[in-house]
């Protein structure tokens, strides 16, 4: 077998668990695997466009370090040597962090995000930074100021967004797993479009320190992986109290994340909200989600119809609260700090003019649209009518979930109304793009953990014809009950893989 084929098959087959076993049994070294990833990225990323920058020198050093630990016979954790891709809004010291915006084109991070510190301690290897919608605003990665990322399952289609680069990198085997961020669906929707697993943790479970903020009351960092077990492994390394993020919770996630007991899973009740199974959802999506429901029924899990009546206001409410926070978070980008301006000669214009020019040139259309919207809803005279009102509706959305979680343990829904759409299909109509997140936004509004898991019907396993685009289903859990959704997900995968 020629080398190219052999390393590709090998990368295809790897999960974090398999990598760990191979590494500790000395079947390969972390350095060999990291080198294979870079070779493969060299070929494949020309087509996909998942990475904005690579970190080859640092990554190979990190891999050698993991090998040394193994050679010394020391105990190595599950993430030692594991090659990861990181969304470009998460800071790694000395590396670019553009958030796919021109205004940050020359910026290099001066500190590590807490999630990166945690992963470094666990011995992980960082391959590079991935493409995204500018400042994480979008659902297709088409809002990147730098490049398109293509869906590995169909190159004419988007990978979803905003963590499209991370999802495409994992789906095309250019990283073993990745980090993304999710403010309204940006981990789960691209995971669904690319056929990978995506977990948005409970708000406050994972530190946001070192994440370039979009909407601070909604943002969470989480993993995109090939399996639910891999998502559990990464989540466990990320979670915990951080003194740099006062919204983080003191949590103790233990082994139950990776070793769910069948007895506990069987005794669960899953709610199916009427509001999420409606006519706007493509029949192919409903069919896939129903196949997942049937698989879970075969485990003995009970299902129950439920109602989340305020869901219908979630999207409208999100498009008030989110831009309000965006307008305030993005005020710091003036084209002077964070690596300098966008070609405007500082001396030729006054200060105000300089800000205006820098921000006009540095931000893309969608970013500007949201800054303007946010400034409007916060302005005096409109604050009460829009922002304050939206906060009240947000509470009602949360109350719906609190009520329902008295009766059910977990909620199951589609992730998005459609599979991956084509490039340009929704760019001229922002509203139709926004609708892509209608099922993912409520979990952010209520701060709940939620996961997107690819349905694994036999049709999809063929994965060759155009009808077999990946589709995910979503599980939403109670606050800090990631173990429930990860547990159900792990048993679902066992059934799906045995078909
Ligand atoms: N697609 C949604 C938006 O455009 C969500 C983005 C996100 O989760 N970062 O706002």
Short mmCIF file of C-alpha atoms and ligand atoms in Angstrom, two decimals:
data_model
loop_
_atom_site.label_atom_id
_atom_site.label_comp_id
_atom_site.label_asym_id
_atom_site.label_seq_id
_atom_site.Cartn_x
_atom_site.Cartn_y
_atom_site.Cartn_z
CA UNK A 1 0.00 0.00 0.00
CA UNK A 2 1.42 3.38 -0.80
CA UNK A 3 2.11 5.69 2.11
CA UNK A 4 -0.58 8.24 1.23
CA UNK A 5 -3.30 5.63 1.30
CA UNK A 6 -2.05 4.00 4.45
CA UNK A 7 -1.91 7.17 6.48
CA UNK A 8 -5.28 8.28 5.25
CA UNK A 9 -6.91 5.01 6.28
CA UNK A 10 -5.20 5.28 9.57
CA UNK A 11 -6.43 8.84 10.17
CA UNK A 12 -9.93 7.85 9.07
CA UNK A 13 -10.07 5.17 11.63
CA UNK A 14 -8.74 7.08 14.62
CA UNK A 15 -10.78 8.24 17.60
CA UNK A 16 -9.26 9.74 20.74
CA UNK A 17 -9.65 6.43 22.53
CA UNK A 18 -8.01 4.46 19.69
CA UNK A 19 -5.23 7.01 19.44
CA UNK A 20 -4.55 6.69 23.15
CA UNK A 21 -4.44 2.90 22.98
CA UNK A 22 -2.15 2.96 19.95
CA UNK A 23 0.14 5.50 21.58
CA UNK A 24 0.46 3.71 24.89
CA UNK A 25 0.85 0.30 23.21
CA UNK A 26 3.61 1.88 21.11
CA UNK A 27 1.96 1.06 17.77
CA UNK A 28 2.86 4.57 16.63
CA UNK A 29 4.29 7.75 18.09
CA UNK A 30 2.45 11.03 18.52
CA UNK A 31 5.07 12.61 16.26
CA UNK A 32 4.33 10.19 13.41
CA UNK A 33 0.62 10.84 13.67
CA UNK A 34 1.07 14.63 13.84
CA UNK A 35 3.29 14.47 10.75
CA UNK A 36 0.68 12.40 8.94
CA UNK A 37 -1.95 15.00 9.76
CA UNK A 38 0.20 17.79 8.34
CA UNK A 39 0.90 15.82 5.16
CA UNK A 40 -2.77 15.13 4.72
CA UNK A 41 -3.73 18.75 5.47
CA UNK A 42 -1.24 19.82 2.79
CA UNK A 43 -3.17 17.84 0.17
CA UNK A 44 -6.74 18.01 1.31
CA UNK A 45 -7.08 21.50 2.71
CA UNK A 46 -6.48 23.03 -0.71
CA UNK A 47 -9.92 21.69 -1.51
CA UNK A 48 -11.69 22.14 1.83
CA UNK A 49 -10.27 25.39 3.23
CA UNK A 50 -10.78 24.50 6.88
CA UNK A 51 -7.61 26.06 8.32
CA UNK A 52 -6.68 29.73 8.47
CA UNK A 53 -3.23 29.06 9.93
CA UNK A 54 -1.14 26.05 10.89
CA UNK A 55 1.17 25.61 13.87
CA UNK A 56 3.49 22.93 12.56
CA UNK A 57 6.66 23.69 14.54
CA UNK A 58 4.87 23.99 17.86
CA UNK A 59 2.66 20.96 17.15
CA UNK A 60 5.60 18.68 16.37
CA UNK A 61 7.30 19.81 19.59
CA UNK A 62 4.15 19.11 21.58
CA UNK A 63 3.92 15.67 19.97
CA UNK A 64 7.54 14.89 20.81
CA UNK A 65 6.86 15.88 24.36
CA UNK A 66 3.96 13.41 24.55
CA UNK A 67 6.22 10.69 23.11
CA UNK A 68 8.85 11.43 25.71
CA UNK A 69 6.32 11.04 28.51
CA UNK A 70 5.27 7.67 27.11
CA UNK A 71 8.90 6.58 26.67
CA UNK A 72 9.63 7.47 30.29
CA UNK A 73 6.91 5.05 31.28
CA UNK A 74 4.87 7.81 32.93
CA UNK A 75 1.11 7.66 33.06
CA UNK A 76 -0.32 9.63 30.18
CA UNK A 77 -3.83 11.02 30.06
CA UNK A 78 -6.30 10.37 27.26
CA UNK A 79 -5.50 13.64 25.51
CA UNK A 80 -1.72 13.29 25.47
CA UNK A 81 -0.50 13.75 21.91
CA UNK A 82 -4.03 14.15 20.50
CA UNK A 83 -3.97 16.46 17.43
CA UNK A 84 -6.65 19.14 17.66
CA UNK A 85 -7.91 22.02 15.51
CA UNK A 86 -8.89 25.23 17.29
CA UNK A 87 -11.45 27.79 16.12
CA UNK A 88 -9.78 31.08 15.33
CA UNK A 89 -11.60 33.02 18.06
CA UNK A 90 -9.82 31.08 20.83
CA UNK A 91 -6.46 32.47 21.94
CA UNK A 92 -3.20 30.51 21.85
CA UNK A 93 -0.11 32.47 22.94
CA UNK A 94 1.92 33.77 20.02
CA UNK A 95 -0.56 32.56 17.40
CA UNK A 96 -2.91 34.55 15.19
CA UNK A 97 -6.49 34.85 16.41
CA UNK A 98 -8.35 36.68 13.68
CA UNK A 99 -11.91 35.56 14.42
CA UNK A 100 -11.94 35.57 10.59
CA UNK A 101 -12.04 39.38 10.60
CA UNK A 102 -9.84 41.83 8.72
CA UNK A 103 -9.74 44.03 11.78
CA UNK A 104 -7.72 41.34 13.60
CA UNK A 105 -5.60 40.34 10.61
CA UNK A 106 -2.33 41.31 12.31
CA UNK A 107 -3.21 40.30 15.85
CA UNK A 108 -1.22 37.66 17.73
CA UNK A 109 -2.53 36.39 21.05
CA UNK A 110 -0.55 37.35 24.12
CA UNK A 111 -2.03 34.71 26.42
CA UNK A 112 -3.68 31.29 26.35
CA UNK A 113 -7.43 30.89 26.73
CA UNK A 114 -8.20 28.82 29.82
CA UNK A 115 -9.42 25.95 27.63
CA UNK A 116 -6.02 25.98 25.90
CA UNK A 117 -4.19 25.98 29.25
CA UNK A 118 -6.28 22.98 30.27
CA UNK A 119 -5.60 21.13 27.02
CA UNK A 120 -1.89 21.93 27.19
CA UNK A 121 -1.80 20.45 30.68
CA UNK A 122 -3.51 17.36 29.29
CA UNK A 123 -0.73 17.11 26.68
CA UNK A 124 -2.80 17.86 23.57
CA UNK A 125 -1.25 18.94 20.27
CA UNK A 126 -2.61 21.96 18.35
CA UNK A 127 -2.45 21.63 14.57
CA UNK A 128 -3.81 25.05 13.68
CA UNK A 129 -6.60 27.61 13.78
CA UNK A 130 -9.80 27.09 11.83
CA UNK A 131 -12.00 29.25 9.64
CA UNK A 132 -15.29 30.64 10.90
CA UNK A 133 -17.89 33.31 10.25
CA UNK A 134 -16.47 36.70 11.21
CA UNK A 135 -16.67 37.04 15.01
CA UNK A 136 -18.80 33.86 14.99
CA UNK A 137 -21.74 35.60 13.34
CA UNK A 138 -23.29 33.35 10.75
CA UNK A 139 -24.46 29.85 9.92
CA UNK A 140 -22.41 28.92 6.88
CA UNK A 141 -18.83 30.24 7.37
CA UNK A 142 -19.49 32.41 4.30
CA UNK A 143 -19.01 35.49 6.50
CA UNK A 144 -15.28 34.78 6.90
CA UNK A 145 -13.23 37.71 5.62
CA UNK A 146 -10.60 35.30 4.30
CA UNK A 147 -11.86 32.15 2.61
CA UNK A 148 -14.63 29.70 1.91
CA UNK A 149 -14.75 26.40 3.73
CA UNK A 150 -16.39 23.56 1.83
CA UNK A 151 -18.50 20.76 3.22
CA UNK A 152 -16.40 17.58 2.88
CA UNK A 153 -19.55 15.58 2.00
CA UNK A 154 -20.42 17.81 -0.95
CA UNK A 155 -18.04 20.51 -2.09
CA UNK A 156 -20.87 22.66 -3.48
CA UNK A 157 -22.32 23.02 -0.02
CA UNK A 158 -21.47 25.00 3.10
CA UNK A 159 -20.10 23.28 6.20
CA UNK A 160 -22.49 25.26 8.42
CA UNK A 161 -21.30 27.86 10.85
CA UNK A 162 -19.99 29.60 12.55
CA UNK A 163 -17.53 26.83 13.56
CA UNK A 164 -17.50 25.55 9.96
CA UNK A 165 -13.72 25.18 9.75
CA UNK A 166 -13.59 23.06 12.90
CA UNK A 167 -16.46 20.81 11.76
CA UNK A 168 -15.00 20.39 8.25
CA UNK A 169 -11.52 19.65 9.65
CA UNK A 170 -12.84 16.80 11.81
CA UNK A 171 -15.20 15.47 9.14
CA UNK A 172 -12.41 15.35 6.54
CA UNK A 173 -9.89 13.78 8.95
CA UNK A 174 -7.65 16.82 9.06
CA UNK A 175 -7.86 16.81 12.87
CA UNK A 176 -8.80 14.16 15.38
CA UNK A 177 -11.13 16.61 17.13
CA UNK A 178 -11.65 20.36 17.38
CA UNK A 179 -12.86 23.19 19.54
CA UNK A 180 -15.65 25.51 18.47
CA UNK A 181 -17.81 28.13 20.15
CA UNK A 182 -21.59 28.21 20.29
CA UNK A 183 -23.66 31.35 20.89
CA UNK A 184 -26.82 30.29 19.08
CA UNK A 185 -25.88 26.98 17.48
CA UNK A 186 -22.39 27.46 16.08
CA UNK A 187 -21.06 24.12 17.31
CA UNK A 188 -24.19 22.02 16.82
CA UNK A 189 -25.36 23.21 13.38
CA UNK A 190 -21.99 22.71 11.60
CA UNK A 191 -21.65 19.36 13.40
CA UNK A 192 -25.01 18.36 11.92
CA UNK A 193 -24.06 19.61 8.43
CA UNK A 194 -20.70 17.79 8.46
CA UNK A 195 -21.73 14.56 10.18
CA UNK A 196 -19.74 14.97 13.39
CA UNK A 197 -20.64 15.28 17.07
CA UNK A 198 -20.85 18.79 18.58
CA UNK A 199 -21.39 19.61 22.25
CA UNK A 200 -22.43 22.98 23.65
CA UNK A 201 -21.89 22.77 27.40
CA UNK A 202 -24.09 24.33 30.10
CA UNK A 203 -23.49 28.07 30.32
CA UNK A 204 -20.77 28.42 32.95
CA UNK A 205 -19.45 24.85 32.71
CA UNK A 206 -16.47 25.92 30.58
CA UNK A 207 -14.45 29.13 30.96
CA UNK A 208 -14.81 31.82 28.29
CA UNK A 209 -11.54 33.47 29.28
CA UNK A 210 -9.54 33.91 26.08
CA UNK A 211 -12.51 33.45 23.77
CA UNK A 212 -13.05 36.53 21.59
CA UNK A 213 -16.48 37.46 22.89
CA UNK A 214 -19.52 37.60 20.64
CA UNK A 215 -22.47 37.69 23.07
CA UNK A 216 -21.15 37.04 26.55
CA UNK A 217 -24.37 35.80 28.15
CA UNK A 218 -24.74 33.12 25.45
CA UNK A 219 -21.20 32.09 24.38
CA UNK A 220 -19.77 28.69 25.33
CA UNK A 221 -16.74 26.77 24.04
CA UNK A 222 -17.17 23.08 23.29
CA UNK A 223 -15.78 20.11 21.33
CA UNK A 224 -16.47 18.83 17.81
CA UNK A 225 -15.53 15.17 17.58
CA UNK A 226 -16.04 11.92 15.70
CA UNK A 227 -17.76 10.14 18.58
CA UNK A 228 -19.80 11.05 21.64
CA UNK A 229 -17.19 9.41 23.86
CA UNK A 230 -14.54 11.72 22.39
CA UNK A 231 -16.78 14.71 23.15
CA UNK A 232 -17.03 13.51 26.76
CA UNK A 233 -13.24 13.17 27.02
CA UNK A 234 -12.61 16.72 25.78
CA UNK A 235 -15.47 18.23 27.74
CA UNK A 236 -14.11 16.75 30.96
CA UNK A 237 -10.74 18.40 30.31
CA UNK A 238 -12.36 21.78 29.58
CA UNK A 239 -14.90 22.02 32.39
CA UNK A 240 -14.38 23.66 35.73
CA UNK A 241 -14.26 26.83 37.75
CA UNK A 242 -11.89 29.49 36.45
CA UNK A 243 -10.96 32.60 38.39
CA UNK A 244 -10.71 34.50 35.09
CA UNK A 245 -14.38 33.90 34.25
CA UNK A 246 -16.71 34.73 37.11
CA UNK A 247 -19.63 32.97 35.40
CA UNK A 248 -17.97 29.54 35.68
CA UNK A 249 -19.43 26.99 38.05
CA UNK A 250 -17.66 24.79 40.58
CA UNK A 251 -18.31 21.43 38.93
CA UNK A 252 -17.22 17.86 39.48
CA UNK A 253 -17.60 15.87 36.32
CA UNK A 254 -16.37 12.37 36.86
CA UNK A 255 -16.25 9.04 35.08
CA UNK A 256 -20.01 8.95 34.60
CA UNK A 257 -19.44 11.14 31.52
CA UNK A 258 -17.67 8.30 29.71
CA UNK A 259 -19.13 5.27 31.42
CA UNK A 260 -22.88 5.72 31.51
CA UNK A 261 -24.83 2.86 33.06
CA UNK A 262 -27.42 1.24 30.82
CA UNK A 263 -29.81 0.98 33.78
CA UNK A 264 -29.74 4.76 34.26
CA UNK A 265 -30.24 5.39 30.56
CA UNK A 266 -33.15 2.96 30.26
CA UNK A 267 -34.96 4.71 33.07
CA UNK A 268 -34.87 8.06 31.36
CA UNK A 269 -37.77 9.84 29.75
CA UNK A 270 -37.14 11.98 26.68
CA UNK A 271 -39.48 14.82 25.74
CA UNK A 272 -40.41 15.59 22.13
CA UNK A 273 -41.53 19.23 21.88
CA UNK A 274 -44.45 19.80 19.48
CA UNK A 275 -42.93 23.14 18.46
CA UNK A 276 -39.83 21.49 16.95
CA UNK A 277 -41.55 19.00 14.69
CA UNK A 278 -43.31 21.42 12.38
CA UNK A 279 -43.96 21.75 8.66
CA UNK A 280 -40.97 24.02 7.90
CA UNK A 281 -38.60 21.16 8.64
CA UNK A 282 -37.47 19.17 5.61
CA UNK A 283 -39.05 15.71 5.48
CA UNK A 284 -35.62 14.09 5.08
CA UNK A 285 -34.56 15.65 8.38
CA UNK A 286 -37.70 14.48 10.18
CA UNK A 287 -37.15 10.98 8.80
CA UNK A 288 -33.60 10.86 10.12
CA UNK A 289 -34.60 12.22 13.52
CA UNK A 290 -37.38 9.65 13.72
CA UNK A 291 -34.91 6.87 12.99
CA UNK A 292 -32.87 8.06 15.97
CA UNK A 293 -35.99 8.10 18.16
CA UNK A 294 -36.79 4.52 17.15
CA UNK A 295 -33.27 3.39 17.91
CA UNK A 296 -33.51 4.92 21.38
CA UNK A 297 -36.94 3.35 21.93
CA UNK A 298 -35.35 -0.03 21.28
CA UNK A 299 -33.16 0.59 24.33
CA UNK A 300 -36.27 0.94 26.45
CA UNK A 301 -36.19 4.72 26.81
CA UNK A 302 -39.65 6.28 27.18
CA UNK A 303 -40.78 9.23 25.06
CA UNK A 304 -43.33 11.88 25.86
CA UNK A 305 -44.88 14.75 23.90
CA UNK A 306 -44.14 18.07 25.56
CA UNK A 307 -44.76 21.76 24.93
CA UNK A 308 -42.30 24.64 24.95
CA UNK A 309 -44.71 27.41 23.96
CA UNK A 310 -42.28 30.34 24.12
CA UNK A 311 -39.91 28.72 21.65
CA UNK A 312 -41.63 30.67 18.90
CA UNK A 313 -40.21 33.90 20.33
CA UNK A 314 -36.68 32.59 20.80
CA UNK A 315 -35.25 33.63 17.44
CA UNK A 316 -36.72 37.17 17.60
CA UNK A 317 -35.56 37.55 21.16
CA UNK A 318 -32.05 36.29 20.30
CA UNK A 319 -31.76 38.85 17.51
CA UNK A 320 -32.22 41.61 20.13
CA UNK A 321 -30.12 40.31 23.02
CA UNK A 322 -27.26 38.95 20.89
CA UNK A 323 -26.66 42.13 18.79
CA UNK A 324 -26.93 44.27 21.94
CA UNK A 325 -24.04 42.30 23.46
CA UNK A 326 -22.18 42.21 20.14
CA UNK A 327 -22.32 46.00 19.78
CA UNK A 328 -20.81 46.40 23.20
CA UNK A 329 -18.19 43.62 22.89
CA UNK A 330 -17.01 44.79 19.47
CA UNK A 331 -16.61 48.43 20.54
CA UNK A 332 -13.01 47.64 21.52
CA UNK A 333 -11.95 46.95 17.95
CA UNK A 334 -10.80 50.29 16.66
CA UNK A 335 -8.10 49.20 14.23
CA UNK A 336 -5.45 50.70 16.52
CA UNK A 337 -5.26 48.07 19.23
CA UNK A 338 -4.88 44.33 18.52
CA UNK A 339 -2.28 44.48 15.82
CA UNK A 340 -3.01 47.75 14.12
CA UNK A 341 -5.03 49.37 11.44
CA UNK A 342 -6.37 48.34 8.09
CA UNK A 343 -4.19 50.48 5.88
CA UNK A 344 -5.51 53.87 6.99
CA UNK A 345 -2.74 56.44 7.47
CA UNK A 346 -3.08 57.55 11.09
CA UNK A 347 -1.51 60.95 10.52
CA UNK A 348 -3.69 61.96 7.62
CA UNK A 349 -6.99 61.91 9.53
CA UNK A 350 -8.36 62.96 12.93
CA UNK A 351 -9.01 60.39 15.67
CA UNK A 352 -12.75 60.05 15.08
CA UNK A 353 -12.21 59.76 11.35
CA UNK A 354 -9.55 57.12 11.99
CA UNK A 355 -11.97 55.02 14.05
CA UNK A 356 -14.64 55.35 11.40
CA UNK A 357 -12.33 54.40 8.56
CA UNK A 358 -10.81 51.48 10.42
CA UNK A 359 -14.15 50.06 11.47
CA UNK A 360 -15.70 50.59 8.03
CA UNK A 361 -12.83 48.76 6.35
CA UNK A 362 -12.17 46.23 9.08
CA UNK A 363 -15.66 44.79 9.64
CA UNK A 364 -17.72 42.82 7.13
CA UNK A 365 -21.38 43.47 6.26
CA UNK A 366 -22.95 41.04 8.74
CA UNK A 367 -20.84 42.33 11.61
CA UNK A 368 -21.84 45.90 10.80
CA UNK A 369 -25.50 44.91 10.52
CA UNK A 370 -25.41 43.46 14.03
CA UNK A 371 -23.47 46.35 15.58
CA UNK A 372 -26.05 48.76 14.15
CA UNK A 373 -28.97 46.60 15.32
CA UNK A 374 -27.45 46.27 18.78
CA UNK A 375 -26.74 49.96 19.12
CA UNK A 376 -30.33 50.69 18.14
CA UNK A 377 -31.96 48.30 20.63
CA UNK A 378 -29.82 49.69 23.44
CA UNK A 379 -30.36 53.35 22.59
CA UNK A 380 -32.37 55.51 24.94
CA UNK A 381 -36.03 55.47 24.10
CA UNK A 382 -35.81 51.98 22.60
CA UNK A 383 -34.07 50.13 25.41
CA UNK A 384 -37.29 49.34 27.28
CA UNK A 385 -39.26 48.49 24.18
CA UNK A 386 -36.68 46.06 22.82
CA UNK A 387 -33.84 45.05 25.10
CA UNK A 388 -35.67 45.02 28.44
CA UNK A 389 -38.64 43.29 26.82
CA UNK A 390 -36.43 40.63 25.23
CA UNK A 391 -34.84 39.89 28.62
CA UNK A 392 -38.33 39.20 30.01
CA UNK A 393 -39.13 36.87 27.13
CA UNK A 394 -35.81 35.12 27.69
CA UNK A 395 -36.97 34.37 31.23
CA UNK A 396 -40.22 32.88 29.89
CA UNK A 397 -38.24 30.63 27.53
CA UNK A 398 -36.15 29.44 30.48
CA UNK A 399 -39.30 28.89 32.57
CA UNK A 400 -40.72 26.63 29.84
CA UNK A 401 -37.67 24.40 30.10
CA UNK A 402 -37.73 24.39 33.93
CA UNK A 403 -41.35 23.29 33.82
CA UNK A 404 -40.76 20.53 31.26
CA UNK A 405 -37.70 19.20 33.08
CA UNK A 406 -39.96 18.28 36.01
CA UNK A 407 -41.42 15.57 33.75
CA UNK A 408 -38.61 14.56 31.40
CA UNK A 409 -34.85 14.11 31.76
CA UNK A 410 -33.80 15.13 28.29
CA UNK A 411 -35.37 16.77 25.22
CA UNK A 412 -34.83 15.52 21.67
CA UNK A 413 -35.22 17.75 18.58
CA UNK A 414 -33.80 18.26 15.09
CA UNK A 415 -30.63 20.39 15.02
CA UNK A 416 -31.50 22.42 11.95
CA UNK A 417 -34.50 22.49 9.60
CA UNK A 418 -32.38 21.38 6.60
CA UNK A 419 -29.18 19.51 5.77
CA UNK A 420 -26.23 21.55 4.45
CA UNK A 421 -27.32 24.13 1.87
CA UNK A 422 -25.46 25.38 -1.20
CA UNK A 423 -23.04 28.31 -1.30
CA UNK A 424 -24.85 31.58 -1.90
CA UNK A 425 -28.27 30.05 -1.27
CA UNK A 426 -28.99 32.18 1.79
CA UNK A 427 -26.44 35.00 1.63
CA UNK A 428 -28.79 37.53 0.03
CA UNK A 429 -31.50 36.95 2.61
CA UNK A 430 -30.20 37.27 6.19
CA UNK A 431 -33.55 36.21 7.64
CA UNK A 432 -33.51 32.84 5.90
CA UNK A 433 -29.94 32.37 7.16
CA UNK A 434 -31.05 33.23 10.71
CA UNK A 435 -33.80 30.58 10.52
CA UNK A 436 -31.11 27.92 10.32
CA UNK A 437 -30.64 28.34 14.09
CA UNK A 438 -34.25 28.18 15.15
CA UNK A 439 -33.83 24.88 17.02
CA UNK A 440 -30.44 25.56 18.58
CA UNK A 441 -30.94 29.09 19.97
CA UNK A 442 -33.34 28.16 22.81
CA UNK A 443 -30.65 26.09 24.61
CA UNK A 444 -28.34 29.15 24.58
CA UNK A 445 -31.12 31.43 25.80
CA UNK A 446 -31.76 29.06 28.71
CA UNK A 447 -28.08 28.19 29.30
CA UNK A 448 -28.67 24.45 28.83
CA UNK A 449 -26.24 21.78 27.62
CA UNK A 450 -27.05 20.43 24.15
CA UNK A 451 -25.41 18.03 21.74
CA UNK A 452 -25.72 17.32 18.04
CA UNK A 453 -25.23 13.67 17.09
CA UNK A 454 -25.19 12.40 13.49
CA UNK A 455 -28.00 9.99 12.69
CA UNK A 456 -26.50 6.87 11.40
CA UNK A 457 -29.11 5.36 9.20
CA UNK A 458 -27.97 2.76 6.67
CA UNK A 459 -28.66 5.30 3.88
CA UNK A 460 -26.06 7.56 5.32
CA UNK A 461 -23.46 4.91 5.71
CA UNK A 462 -23.40 4.64 1.94
CA UNK A 463 -22.56 8.35 1.88
CA UNK A 464 -22.01 8.57 -1.84
CA UNK A 465 -25.16 9.89 -3.44
CA UNK A 466 -26.41 13.46 -3.05
CA UNK A 467 -29.31 12.26 -0.96
CA UNK A 468 -27.06 11.16 1.82
CA UNK A 469 -26.01 14.46 3.32
CA UNK A 470 -25.44 14.10 7.04
CA UNK A 471 -28.14 15.12 9.49
CA UNK A 472 -27.90 15.39 13.25
CA UNK A 473 -30.39 15.14 16.05
CA UNK A 474 -30.17 17.28 19.16
CA UNK A 475 -30.38 16.27 22.81
CA UNK A 476 -30.90 19.08 25.34
CA UNK A 477 -30.25 18.37 29.03
CA UNK A 478 -30.83 19.95 32.44
CA UNK A 479 -28.20 22.47 33.59
CA UNK A 480 -24.90 20.73 34.38
CA UNK A 481 -26.38 17.36 33.37
CA UNK A 482 -24.03 16.83 30.43
CA UNK A 483 -23.74 13.23 31.63
CA UNK A 484 -27.37 12.56 30.60
CA UNK A 485 -27.04 13.70 26.99
CA UNK A 486 -23.56 12.20 26.61
CA UNK A 487 -24.82 8.93 28.13
CA UNK A 488 -27.79 8.60 25.79
CA UNK A 489 -25.55 9.59 22.90
CA UNK A 490 -23.01 6.89 23.68
CA UNK A 491 -25.68 4.20 23.78
CA UNK A 492 -27.20 5.55 20.57
CA UNK A 493 -23.85 5.19 18.83
CA UNK A 494 -23.55 1.60 19.99
CA UNK A 495 -26.88 0.77 18.35
CA UNK A 496 -26.20 2.82 15.23
CA UNK A 497 -22.82 1.18 14.71
CA UNK A 498 -24.22 -2.30 15.08
CA UNK A 499 -26.78 -1.81 12.27
N1 LIG B 1 -25.67 31.33 13.54
C1 LIG B 1 -25.98 32.07 14.71
C2 LIG B 1 -25.70 33.52 14.50
O1 LIG B 1 -25.43 33.88 13.42
C3 LIG B 1 -25.21 31.53 15.88
C4 LIG B 1 -23.81 31.94 15.89
C5 LIG B 1 -23.04 31.32 16.99
O2 LIG B 1 -23.51 30.41 17.66
N2 LIG B 1 -21.87 31.85 17.22
O3 LIG B 1 -25.75 34.31 15.39
#
